[in-house]
Amino acid sequence: MKNIRNFCIIAHIDHGKSTLADRLLEFTGTVTQREMQAQLLDDMDLERERGITIKSHAIQMDYLFNDEKYTLNLIDTPGHVDFSYEVSRSIAACEGALLIVDAAQGIEAQTISNLFLALEHNLEIIPVINKIDLPGAMIEEVKDQVVDLIGIDPDDIVLASAKEGIGITDILEAIVNRVPAPKGDPEAPLQGLIFDSVFNSYRGIEVIFRVKNGSIRKGDKVKFMATGKEYEADEIGSLKLKKQPKDVIECGDVGYLISGIKVAKEVKVGDTITHVSKSSPQMIKGFEEVKPMVFAGIYPVDTTDFEELRECMEKLQLNDASLVWEPETSAALGFGFRCGFLGMLHMEIVQERLEREFDMTVITTVPSVKFLITNKRGDVIPVSAPSEMPDPNLIQKLEEPFINAQIITAAEYVGPIITLCMDKRGVIKNQVYLTSNRVELTFDIPLAEVVFDFFDKLKSISRGYASLDYSLSGYRESHLVKLDILLNGDPVDALSAIVHRDKAYDWGKKLCEKLKELLPRQQFEIAIQAAIGAKVIARETVRAMRKDVTAKCYGGDISRKRKLLEKQKKGKKRMRQIGSVEVPQEAFMAVLKIN
Ligand code: GDP
Ligand code: MG
């Protein structure tokens, strides 16, 4: 145990976390040059392209230092707020963290919330100034910033270039010398912290864990404490470049467990593994059930693809336990699924994976949070889709979730950020200067406002220089209404939304304008209306026009005419019929692009 080091890497996006991880693997001989592909840890295509780490992974390296062999477990963490619970569990599995700062950029906001999580768990922080090879490197300034932020001796900051391989040995030595060896009692009952799981289509779910107390042997009967499920440890081992089976994972070490688990939901991040006999009396603290925060409908573009979409959703869920769904029907869109996501990024990822990995094009409806409605009889009904909203006359009370949002930013962006939050019905609770130019703002704000496009707006007004972290603070009464969109009097269920009364007018007006741009002229006039109940609050009109696509071809070219007609026919397949009106697929996406 004294020669084990468990650590993670904290970095703002693009500061060089993946490149540094690659170098560490190379220097320790964990991978050979031949096996090395750039950014080895991000093994999903999507992760590579987006340049972000979506799920946590772990990898083990052996390192020889002063003739002693050390086991270094690098635990990778996802950086986005949607996955902050997973980050907190990965951090709980470590004793140390490398804090990477780009020498040309300096400290940026996205690192800071993870840094604080690391400090909360008493992790030893090793600051690394990376990219010192760049001509624009401001080594002294960035050193000052780091000293300002965490109050460390400037001599303890490691200077490195992950790209050029400079400072890598210093980093490895700092990990050995400064990160404490794990503490824990090898004789105590087994407590293993699950911080990740990986889906393997042949062998079932691989569970990734850190042994906090006791040890686990191959063949042991184990129990996952939160789910109460029991398994046999068919295979355990270490995560090198490939899985390396072992007979025992000792106290303090990181490993995987395979037990033929088929259902992703049985493996909960943060759960504790113990033995069936001589089991631990308590779970490792910090476990939470992950709950979906954002809900939206997902529909196939082509209605005949419903069964295929169902198969894809089932496959996706196998390796994404936080995705939940059930079948749903829409008058406008046909058969589809009501899905629950951790947040907007998670929703985008699911949509993108459906497209890339399964070649499914889907329509996603307006995202919603979960509201609580008390009817006149006093029953509390959860509502996470506009279609579930009862008649207003039957509603006694309507509540929506609020969050405590922490935003960390540079001083010059404080004004615009406060304006943005107020526009989103937020109330500022606190403002603290962390360093001379770094401010922490705390807001009380409805979750519904944050899930929509808040994060994008925050990033753009602060030029990426703001980080957001939030926790649910509870439900409170709110004046919400269901806003419907009607086309020539027919409601389009897929365009309805639950919005705050004060924002309904603005929302309705913008949506009608957007739809006017997107609806093609048809042979009759189309009235686009936004309404709350029977009351119309906004209206736009698409004028009638006889559409004759061949008008432009002055008689002659028959084959060109035919091509155009065929194209028009194809285009029609992507249309949905709402009453008498044909609606193109983009119109259903329009709601996502309001403002
Ligand atoms: P991540 O987002 O933190 O994982 O960052 P990456 O490792 O993907 O690096 C982002 C970009 O910075 C890539 O283009 C890297 O090649 C580049 N980069 C990483 N480390 C260095 C370095 O030490 N020097 C220079 N010049 N570029 C680097
Ligand atoms: Mg990366």
XYZ file of C-alpha atoms and ligand atoms in Angstrom:
624
model
C 0.000 0.000 0.000
C 2.851 2.421 0.751
C 3.900 2.340 -2.915
C 0.494 3.111 -4.402
C -0.406 6.613 -5.617
C -3.905 7.507 -6.775
C -4.262 10.808 -8.612
C -6.364 12.702 -11.113
C -5.696 15.576 -13.499
C -7.609 18.835 -13.249
C -7.433 21.214 -16.186
C -9.377 23.796 -18.129
C -10.251 22.529 -21.578
C -7.293 22.576 -24.008
C -4.688 23.170 -21.321
C -3.147 19.806 -22.161
C -4.638 17.180 -19.857
C -4.940 14.469 -22.510
C -1.524 15.181 -23.985
C 0.058 15.010 -20.556
C -1.724 11.734 -19.788
C -0.290 10.294 -23.007
C 3.234 11.379 -21.998
C 2.912 9.817 -18.539
C 1.837 6.526 -20.099
C 4.741 6.693 -22.500
C 7.414 7.591 -19.905
C 6.328 4.781 -17.607
C 6.378 2.293 -20.473
C 2.650 1.575 -19.999
C 2.253 1.948 -23.725
C 4.910 1.625 -26.364
C 5.440 4.288 -28.998
C 3.761 1.972 -31.463
C 0.642 1.622 -29.359
C 0.519 5.286 -28.686
C -2.093 7.205 -30.533
C -2.675 10.761 -29.604
C -4.957 11.180 -26.620
C -5.303 7.580 -25.793
C -7.675 7.964 -22.888
C -10.471 9.526 -24.876
C -11.443 6.351 -26.626
C -14.913 7.257 -27.779
C -14.974 8.932 -31.190
C -17.233 11.600 -29.873
C -14.846 12.415 -27.057
C -12.019 12.755 -29.484
C -13.886 15.103 -31.755
C -15.336 17.241 -29.046
C -12.026 17.183 -27.236
C -13.756 16.532 -23.969
C -13.736 13.585 -21.678
C -17.293 12.439 -21.249
C -16.893 9.500 -18.924
C -14.253 8.842 -16.310
C -11.642 6.225 -17.033
C -8.736 4.881 -15.060
C -5.343 3.541 -16.072
C -2.522 2.024 -14.068
C 1.194 2.679 -14.547
C 4.259 1.109 -12.958
C 7.078 3.462 -12.125
C 10.543 2.698 -10.843
C 11.950 5.388 -8.542
C 15.080 4.993 -6.362
C 14.947 1.262 -7.063
C 11.449 0.967 -5.692
C 8.472 -0.001 -7.729
C 5.450 2.284 -7.495
C 1.917 1.733 -8.760
C 0.411 4.943 -10.117
C -3.333 4.979 -10.784
C -4.412 7.841 -13.009
C -8.124 8.469 -12.648
C -9.601 10.589 -15.404
C -12.549 12.876 -14.667
C -15.195 14.468 -16.903
C -15.078 18.241 -16.687
C -18.644 19.401 -17.347
C -21.209 20.428 -14.755
C -23.727 17.785 -15.948
C -21.301 15.172 -14.691
C -20.192 16.886 -11.485
C -21.380 14.003 -9.315
C -19.147 11.597 -11.258
C -16.258 14.021 -10.856
C -16.798 14.121 -7.108
C -16.696 10.286 -6.916
C -13.515 10.109 -8.999
C -11.911 12.702 -6.759
C -12.995 10.711 -3.720
C -10.963 7.800 -5.116
C -7.722 9.866 -5.206
C -5.166 11.266 -2.768
C -3.647 13.791 -5.143
C -4.361 15.936 -8.198
C -2.239 17.482 -10.919
C -3.518 20.991 -11.591
C -2.566 21.804 -15.163
C -2.389 25.442 -16.196
C -1.579 26.595 -19.722
C 1.444 28.924 -19.574
C 0.050 31.130 -22.334
C -3.518 31.316 -20.953
C -3.103 31.354 -17.200
C -5.692 30.112 -14.764
C -9.143 29.829 -16.231
C -12.492 29.277 -14.687
C -13.383 25.733 -15.628
C -10.550 24.308 -13.548
C -11.611 26.048 -10.413
C -14.747 24.193 -9.381
C -12.873 20.901 -9.764
C -9.935 22.326 -7.860
C -12.273 23.203 -4.987
C -13.787 19.723 -5.047
C -10.243 18.357 -4.813
C -9.410 20.650 -1.891
C -12.663 19.659 -0.178
C -11.519 16.045 -0.298
C -8.094 17.093 1.063
C -6.244 16.069 -2.079
C -2.591 17.057 -2.400
C -2.421 19.526 -5.288
C 0.584 19.510 -7.609
C 0.409 22.550 -9.874
C 1.927 22.074 -13.320
C 2.466 24.949 -15.707
C 2.209 23.347 -19.132
C 3.129 24.512 -22.644
C 6.274 26.325 -21.504
C 7.605 25.708 -25.034
C 5.161 28.257 -26.457
C 6.668 31.623 -27.449
C 3.776 33.320 -25.618
C 4.387 31.465 -22.342
C 4.089 33.834 -19.348
C 5.709 31.571 -16.817
C 6.288 34.120 -14.029
C 2.796 35.621 -14.240
C 1.102 32.254 -14.253
C 3.250 31.196 -11.290
C 1.993 34.249 -9.397
C -1.603 33.364 -10.250
C -1.194 29.820 -8.972
C 0.484 31.024 -5.759
C -2.363 33.534 -5.326
C -4.984 30.862 -5.782
C -3.736 28.008 -3.641
C -1.031 29.610 -1.499
C 1.754 27.227 -2.476
C 5.546 27.735 -2.488
C 6.507 28.831 -6.043
C 9.288 26.217 -6.007
C 6.662 23.489 -5.750
C 5.205 24.366 -9.161
C 6.390 22.014 -11.915
C 7.207 23.523 -15.316
C 6.394 21.279 -18.249
C 5.664 20.865 -21.893
C 3.523 17.825 -22.496
C 4.043 18.255 -26.197
C 7.845 18.327 -26.048
C 8.141 15.874 -23.163
C 9.715 18.466 -20.833
C 9.212 18.087 -17.073
C 7.537 14.679 -17.256
C 10.043 13.042 -14.893
C 9.571 15.953 -12.457
C 5.834 15.317 -12.530
C 6.243 11.575 -11.926
C 8.639 12.232 -9.046
C 6.282 14.808 -7.568
C 3.482 12.233 -7.671
C 5.622 9.704 -5.808
C 7.040 12.183 -3.288
C 4.103 14.485 -2.650
C 0.897 12.518 -3.130
C 0.283 10.589 0.109
C 0.070 6.799 -0.014
C -3.504 5.576 0.498
C -4.697 5.120 4.044
C -7.047 2.319 4.929
C -7.180 -0.824 6.970
C -6.278 -3.969 5.000
C -7.785 -6.118 7.760
C -11.124 -4.294 7.932
C -14.216 -5.531 6.053
C -14.073 -4.749 2.326
C -15.151 -1.292 1.196
C -14.648 -0.597 -2.520
C -15.798 2.710 -3.991
C -17.358 2.354 -7.461
C -16.393 5.415 -9.479
C -17.041 4.239 -13.028
C -18.380 1.438 -15.178
C -17.734 0.410 -18.744
C -20.028 -1.559 -20.992
C -18.568 -4.587 -22.708
C -20.887 -6.357 -25.116
C -19.354 -9.802 -24.481
C -18.645 -9.783 -20.790
C -21.250 -7.460 -19.342
C -20.561 -4.385 -17.290
C -17.019 -3.815 -16.030
C -17.113 -2.115 -12.660
C -14.204 0.218 -11.838
C -13.505 0.738 -8.150
C -11.006 1.837 -5.547
C -10.461 -0.330 -2.482
C -10.772 1.887 0.611
C -10.545 -0.864 3.236
C -9.928 -4.592 3.172
C -9.148 -6.362 -0.091
C -10.957 -8.356 -2.737
C -10.016 -11.758 -4.203
C -11.066 -13.444 -7.377
C -14.103 -15.617 -6.761
C -15.245 -13.652 -3.673
C -18.972 -13.256 -3.075
C -19.612 -9.540 -3.037
C -22.551 -7.235 -2.465
C -23.214 -3.737 -3.830
C -24.593 -1.955 -0.799
C -26.918 0.626 -2.395
C -28.666 -1.852 -4.687
C -28.363 -4.823 -2.334
C -27.439 -7.055 -5.295
C -24.978 -9.912 -4.827
C -22.419 -11.182 -7.339
C -19.418 -13.437 -7.620
C -16.179 -11.719 -8.602
C -15.593 -13.838 -11.732
C -12.646 -11.733 -12.780
C -10.811 -8.902 -11.087
C -7.704 -7.088 -12.207
C -5.838 -3.908 -13.016
C -6.500 -1.515 -15.855
C -3.288 -1.282 -17.819
C -3.529 -0.466 -21.492
C -5.552 -3.676 -21.558
C -7.273 -5.366 -18.667
C -4.818 -7.422 -16.624
C -6.498 -10.143 -14.523
C -5.219 -10.610 -10.963
C -6.029 -12.789 -7.956
C -6.343 -9.933 -5.518
C -6.827 -6.172 -5.447
C -5.214 -4.897 -2.282
C -6.278 -2.128 0.039
C -5.650 1.300 -1.544
C -5.478 0.045 -5.119
C -7.747 0.590 -8.127
C -9.175 -2.265 -10.179
C -11.999 -3.653 -12.261
C -14.526 -6.368 -11.544
C -16.425 -8.490 -14.049
C -19.365 -10.508 -12.893
C -21.616 -10.885 -15.908
C -23.732 -7.882 -14.902
C -25.974 -7.114 -17.857
C -27.966 -4.157 -16.634
C -26.140 -0.830 -16.413
C -28.560 0.414 -13.762
C -27.324 -2.160 -11.252
C -23.962 -0.434 -11.186
C -24.299 2.930 -9.500
C -21.389 5.338 -9.365
C -20.645 6.036 -5.702
C -21.939 2.659 -4.473
C -19.843 0.569 -2.070
C -18.698 -2.997 -2.802
C -18.399 -5.233 0.245
C -18.257 -8.966 0.986
C -21.455 -10.935 1.453
C -20.056 -12.445 4.650
C -18.114 -10.151 6.998
C -19.682 -7.196 5.245
C -18.884 -3.607 6.080
C -21.366 -1.999 8.475
C -21.517 1.187 6.440
C -21.259 2.564 2.930
C -18.549 4.982 1.858
C -20.111 8.392 2.339
C -21.127 10.659 -0.524
C -23.335 8.249 -2.458
C -26.241 9.797 -4.343
C -28.761 8.364 -6.764
C -28.296 10.214 -10.048
C -31.561 11.741 -11.065
C -32.405 13.051 -14.509
C -32.770 16.822 -14.461
C -33.888 17.512 -18.006
C -36.607 15.759 -19.984
C -37.372 15.850 -23.693
C -39.083 13.784 -26.357
C -36.957 12.012 -28.957
C -38.720 11.015 -32.191
C -37.503 9.376 -35.375
C -37.525 11.767 -38.333
C -39.067 9.015 -40.373
C -42.069 7.590 -38.460
C -41.391 4.085 -39.767
C -38.059 4.037 -37.893
C -39.669 3.800 -34.467
C -38.740 0.167 -33.741
C -35.205 0.777 -34.902
C -34.976 3.799 -32.622
C -36.163 1.667 -29.722
C -33.354 -0.807 -30.343
C -30.826 2.015 -30.457
C -32.112 3.507 -27.213
C -31.830 0.109 -25.533
C -28.249 -0.223 -26.709
C -27.355 3.292 -25.600
C -28.776 2.666 -22.160
C -26.515 -0.350 -21.748
C -23.517 1.909 -21.410
C -25.208 5.024 -20.134
C -26.965 4.211 -16.887
C -27.994 7.828 -16.356
C -30.181 7.854 -19.468
C -33.815 6.972 -18.775
C -36.714 6.758 -21.216
C -40.215 5.484 -21.828
C -42.406 5.378 -24.948
C -44.482 8.462 -25.696
C -46.789 9.479 -28.513
C -47.300 12.876 -30.052
C -50.107 13.864 -32.409
C -47.570 15.824 -34.456
C -44.587 13.488 -34.345
C -46.059 10.028 -33.913
C -44.353 7.392 -31.752
C -41.228 8.297 -29.850
C -39.657 8.334 -26.398
C -39.766 10.579 -23.379
C -36.177 10.742 -22.135
C -34.530 11.970 -18.955
C -31.015 13.436 -19.023
C -28.520 14.747 -16.471
C -28.382 18.097 -18.247
C -28.270 19.758 -21.644
C -24.816 18.508 -22.571
C -25.895 14.973 -21.756
C -28.927 15.457 -23.984
C -26.757 16.710 -26.845
C -24.412 13.770 -26.404
C -27.261 11.251 -26.571
C -28.621 12.895 -29.689
C -25.219 12.968 -31.290
C -24.451 9.357 -30.413
C -27.753 8.269 -31.934
C -26.731 9.982 -35.126
C -23.130 8.858 -35.265
C -23.105 5.414 -33.764
C -26.529 4.302 -34.935
C -27.115 6.474 -37.960
C -30.489 7.657 -36.604
C -31.664 11.194 -37.276
C -34.019 12.301 -34.547
C -36.215 15.212 -33.602
C -35.804 16.417 -30.027
C -38.649 18.388 -28.440
C -38.443 21.331 -26.005
C -36.481 20.290 -22.928
C -38.295 20.564 -19.626
C -37.518 20.098 -15.937
C -39.764 18.203 -13.531
C -42.544 20.384 -12.085
C -44.763 19.412 -9.185
C -48.442 20.134 -9.529
C -50.944 19.890 -6.697
C -54.480 19.421 -7.953
C -57.663 20.591 -6.260
C -57.949 17.259 -4.453
C -54.508 17.744 -2.948
C -52.661 15.073 -4.977
C -49.118 15.982 -6.035
C -48.435 15.089 -9.675
C -44.947 15.252 -11.214
C -45.038 16.817 -14.676
C -42.079 16.797 -17.031
C -43.836 17.251 -20.375
C -46.308 19.947 -21.453
C -48.778 17.229 -22.477
C -48.967 16.011 -18.872
C -50.066 19.412 -17.600
C -53.605 19.209 -16.174
C -56.318 21.716 -17.032
C -55.473 25.018 -15.269
C -58.875 24.964 -13.534
C -57.889 21.761 -11.749
C -54.581 23.107 -10.464
C -54.254 24.308 -6.901
C -50.503 24.844 -6.782
C -47.594 24.657 -9.217
C -43.991 24.293 -8.058
C -40.699 24.295 -9.916
C -37.156 23.276 -8.900
C -34.662 25.959 -7.864
C -30.911 25.636 -7.683
C -28.028 27.215 -5.891
C -25.683 28.214 -8.719
C -22.031 29.081 -8.166
C -20.368 31.001 -10.940
C -16.670 31.740 -10.831
C -15.400 34.382 -13.208
C -12.987 37.234 -13.781
C -13.999 40.585 -12.261
C -14.751 42.295 -15.585
C -17.580 39.862 -16.370
C -19.453 40.262 -13.093
C -21.826 42.930 -14.484
C -22.957 41.047 -17.608
C -23.304 37.800 -15.647
C -25.541 39.418 -13.031
C -27.662 40.864 -15.851
C -27.928 37.434 -17.477
C -28.944 35.761 -14.231
C -31.561 38.402 -13.468
C -32.962 37.960 -16.939
C -33.251 34.260 -16.094
C -35.303 35.023 -12.953
C -32.226 34.604 -10.743
C -31.529 36.406 -7.462
C -27.955 37.085 -6.403
C -27.144 35.703 -2.954
C -23.464 36.288 -2.525
C -20.364 37.766 -4.149
C -16.863 36.887 -2.922
C -13.424 37.810 -4.271
C -11.314 34.660 -4.282
C -8.226 36.469 -5.568
C -7.811 40.055 -6.745
C -9.380 39.234 -10.109
C -11.455 36.138 -9.416
C -14.996 36.393 -8.172
C -17.434 33.802 -6.950
C -21.104 34.675 -7.444
C -23.917 32.686 -5.885
C -27.426 32.804 -7.331
C -30.794 31.378 -6.479
C -32.263 30.575 -9.875
C -34.939 28.288 -11.364
C -33.424 25.164 -12.878
C -35.704 25.502 -15.914
C -33.875 28.694 -16.891
C -30.453 27.149 -16.509
C -31.049 23.950 -18.459
C -32.092 25.782 -21.544
C -29.305 27.854 -23.072
C -27.796 29.371 -19.956
C -24.454 27.654 -20.149
C -23.851 28.729 -23.756
C -24.809 32.303 -22.943
C -22.619 32.341 -19.869
C -19.682 31.118 -21.883
C -20.189 33.614 -24.656
C -20.583 36.692 -22.446
C -17.541 35.715 -20.400
C -15.510 34.490 -23.390
C -15.312 31.085 -21.771
C -14.023 32.676 -18.608
C -16.728 31.483 -16.247
C -17.456 28.171 -14.626
C -20.820 27.038 -13.384
C -21.623 24.555 -10.711
C -25.015 23.955 -9.138
C -26.957 21.942 -6.646
C -30.690 21.562 -6.269
C -32.069 23.669 -3.422
C -35.689 22.511 -3.563
C -39.138 23.163 -5.020
C -41.003 26.464 -4.709
C -44.311 27.766 -5.952
C -44.166 29.564 -9.279
C -46.498 31.108 -11.863
C -46.084 28.730 -14.745
C -48.316 28.336 -17.740
C -48.594 25.969 -20.651
C -48.032 27.761 -23.905
C -49.466 26.151 -27.036
C -48.715 26.764 -30.678
C -51.569 26.498 -33.184
C -51.344 26.244 -36.966
C -54.611 27.273 -38.566
C -56.279 26.471 -35.275
C -54.735 23.021 -34.782
C -52.465 22.675 -31.741
C -48.987 21.265 -32.405
C -48.259 19.294 -29.259
C -44.555 18.963 -30.003
C -44.154 22.756 -29.870
C -45.876 23.317 -26.511
C -43.797 24.417 -23.551
C -44.228 25.134 -19.864
C -42.955 28.663 -19.255
C -43.128 31.331 -16.596
C -46.131 33.647 -16.940
C -43.938 36.751 -17.251
C -42.009 35.205 -20.119
C -44.878 33.623 -21.999
C -45.564 36.615 -24.221
C -41.955 37.003 -25.285
C -41.550 33.267 -25.837
C -44.752 33.032 -27.901
C -43.841 36.016 -30.039
C -40.343 34.797 -30.799
C -41.506 31.288 -31.575
C -44.210 32.530 -33.964
C -41.630 34.694 -35.745
C -39.202 31.820 -36.018
C -41.899 29.496 -37.369
C -42.890 32.085 -39.930
C -39.350 31.952 -41.299
C -39.366 28.169 -41.401
C -42.798 27.295 -42.757
C -42.856 27.167 -46.552
C -45.676 29.075 -48.216
C -48.530 26.794 -49.086
C -51.568 27.168 -51.304
C -53.501 28.822 -48.515
C -52.746 31.284 -45.770
C -51.354 29.836 -42.524
C -52.099 31.444 -39.178
C -49.423 30.775 -36.555
C -50.703 31.471 -33.062
C -49.326 31.198 -29.561
C -51.976 30.673 -26.910
C -52.374 30.123 -23.188
C -55.555 28.092 -22.867
C -58.072 29.817 -25.120
C -56.260 33.146 -25.051
C -54.127 33.938 -28.107
C -51.092 36.019 -27.115
C -49.154 36.217 -30.404
C -49.833 35.728 -34.076
C -47.968 35.618 -37.380
C -49.244 34.854 -40.877
C -47.609 32.996 -43.735
C -49.147 34.299 -46.953
C -50.491 31.896 -49.540
C -48.482 31.178 -52.641
C -48.867 28.683 -55.371
C -45.639 26.754 -55.261
C -44.467 25.810 -58.739
C -40.935 24.626 -58.636
C -40.728 24.124 -62.362
C -41.610 27.748 -63.128
C -37.950 28.649 -63.333
C -37.159 26.159 -66.113
C -38.230 27.889 -69.261
C -39.957 24.933 -70.927
C -37.008 23.212 -72.611
C -35.114 20.965 -70.227
C -37.408 18.051 -69.391
C -34.917 15.991 -67.393
C -34.091 18.967 -65.204
C -37.791 19.465 -64.564
C -38.191 15.860 -63.567
C -35.249 16.067 -61.186
C -36.758 19.073 -59.486
C -40.084 17.337 -59.052
C -38.391 14.308 -57.542
C -36.479 16.517 -55.184
C -39.697 18.144 -54.110
C -41.254 14.739 -53.461
C -38.333 13.716 -51.286
C -38.534 16.968 -49.392
C -42.145 16.141 -48.625
C -41.191 12.972 -46.810
C -39.442 15.127 -44.262
C -42.635 17.118 -43.710
C -45.168 16.427 -41.007
C -48.844 17.046 -41.570
C -50.525 19.149 -38.862
C -54.209 19.461 -39.782
C -54.040 20.984 -43.229
C -50.532 22.375 -42.836
C -47.271 20.732 -43.841
C -44.521 21.392 -41.348
C -40.845 20.824 -42.147
C -38.732 18.985 -39.639
C -36.593 22.042 -38.788
C -39.669 23.759 -37.412
C -39.714 21.309 -34.512
C -36.144 22.212 -33.722
C -36.898 25.951 -33.887
C -37.867 26.096 -30.242
C -34.378 25.045 -29.306
C -32.970 28.018 -31.138
C -35.126 30.843 -29.818
C -33.338 34.109 -28.801
P -7.150 18.872 -22.918
O -8.384 19.507 -23.471
O -6.788 19.485 -21.593
O -7.199 17.385 -22.868
O -5.963 19.304 -23.889
P -5.207 18.491 -25.019
O -4.229 17.564 -24.419
O -6.224 17.934 -25.945
O -4.382 19.660 -25.692
C -4.984 20.744 -26.322
C -4.054 21.291 -27.390
O -2.867 21.811 -26.788
C -3.605 20.236 -28.398
O -3.566 20.837 -29.664
C -2.209 19.861 -27.912
O -1.384 19.424 -28.957
C -1.723 21.181 -27.344
N -0.717 21.000 -26.300
C -0.804 20.199 -25.221
N 0.320 20.302 -24.471
C 1.134 21.181 -25.110
C 2.429 21.712 -24.826
O 3.088 21.397 -23.835
N 2.908 22.630 -25.706
C 2.226 23.013 -26.804
N 2.788 23.906 -27.604
N 1.012 22.533 -27.090
C 0.458 21.630 -26.256
Mg -8.779 15.930 -23.327
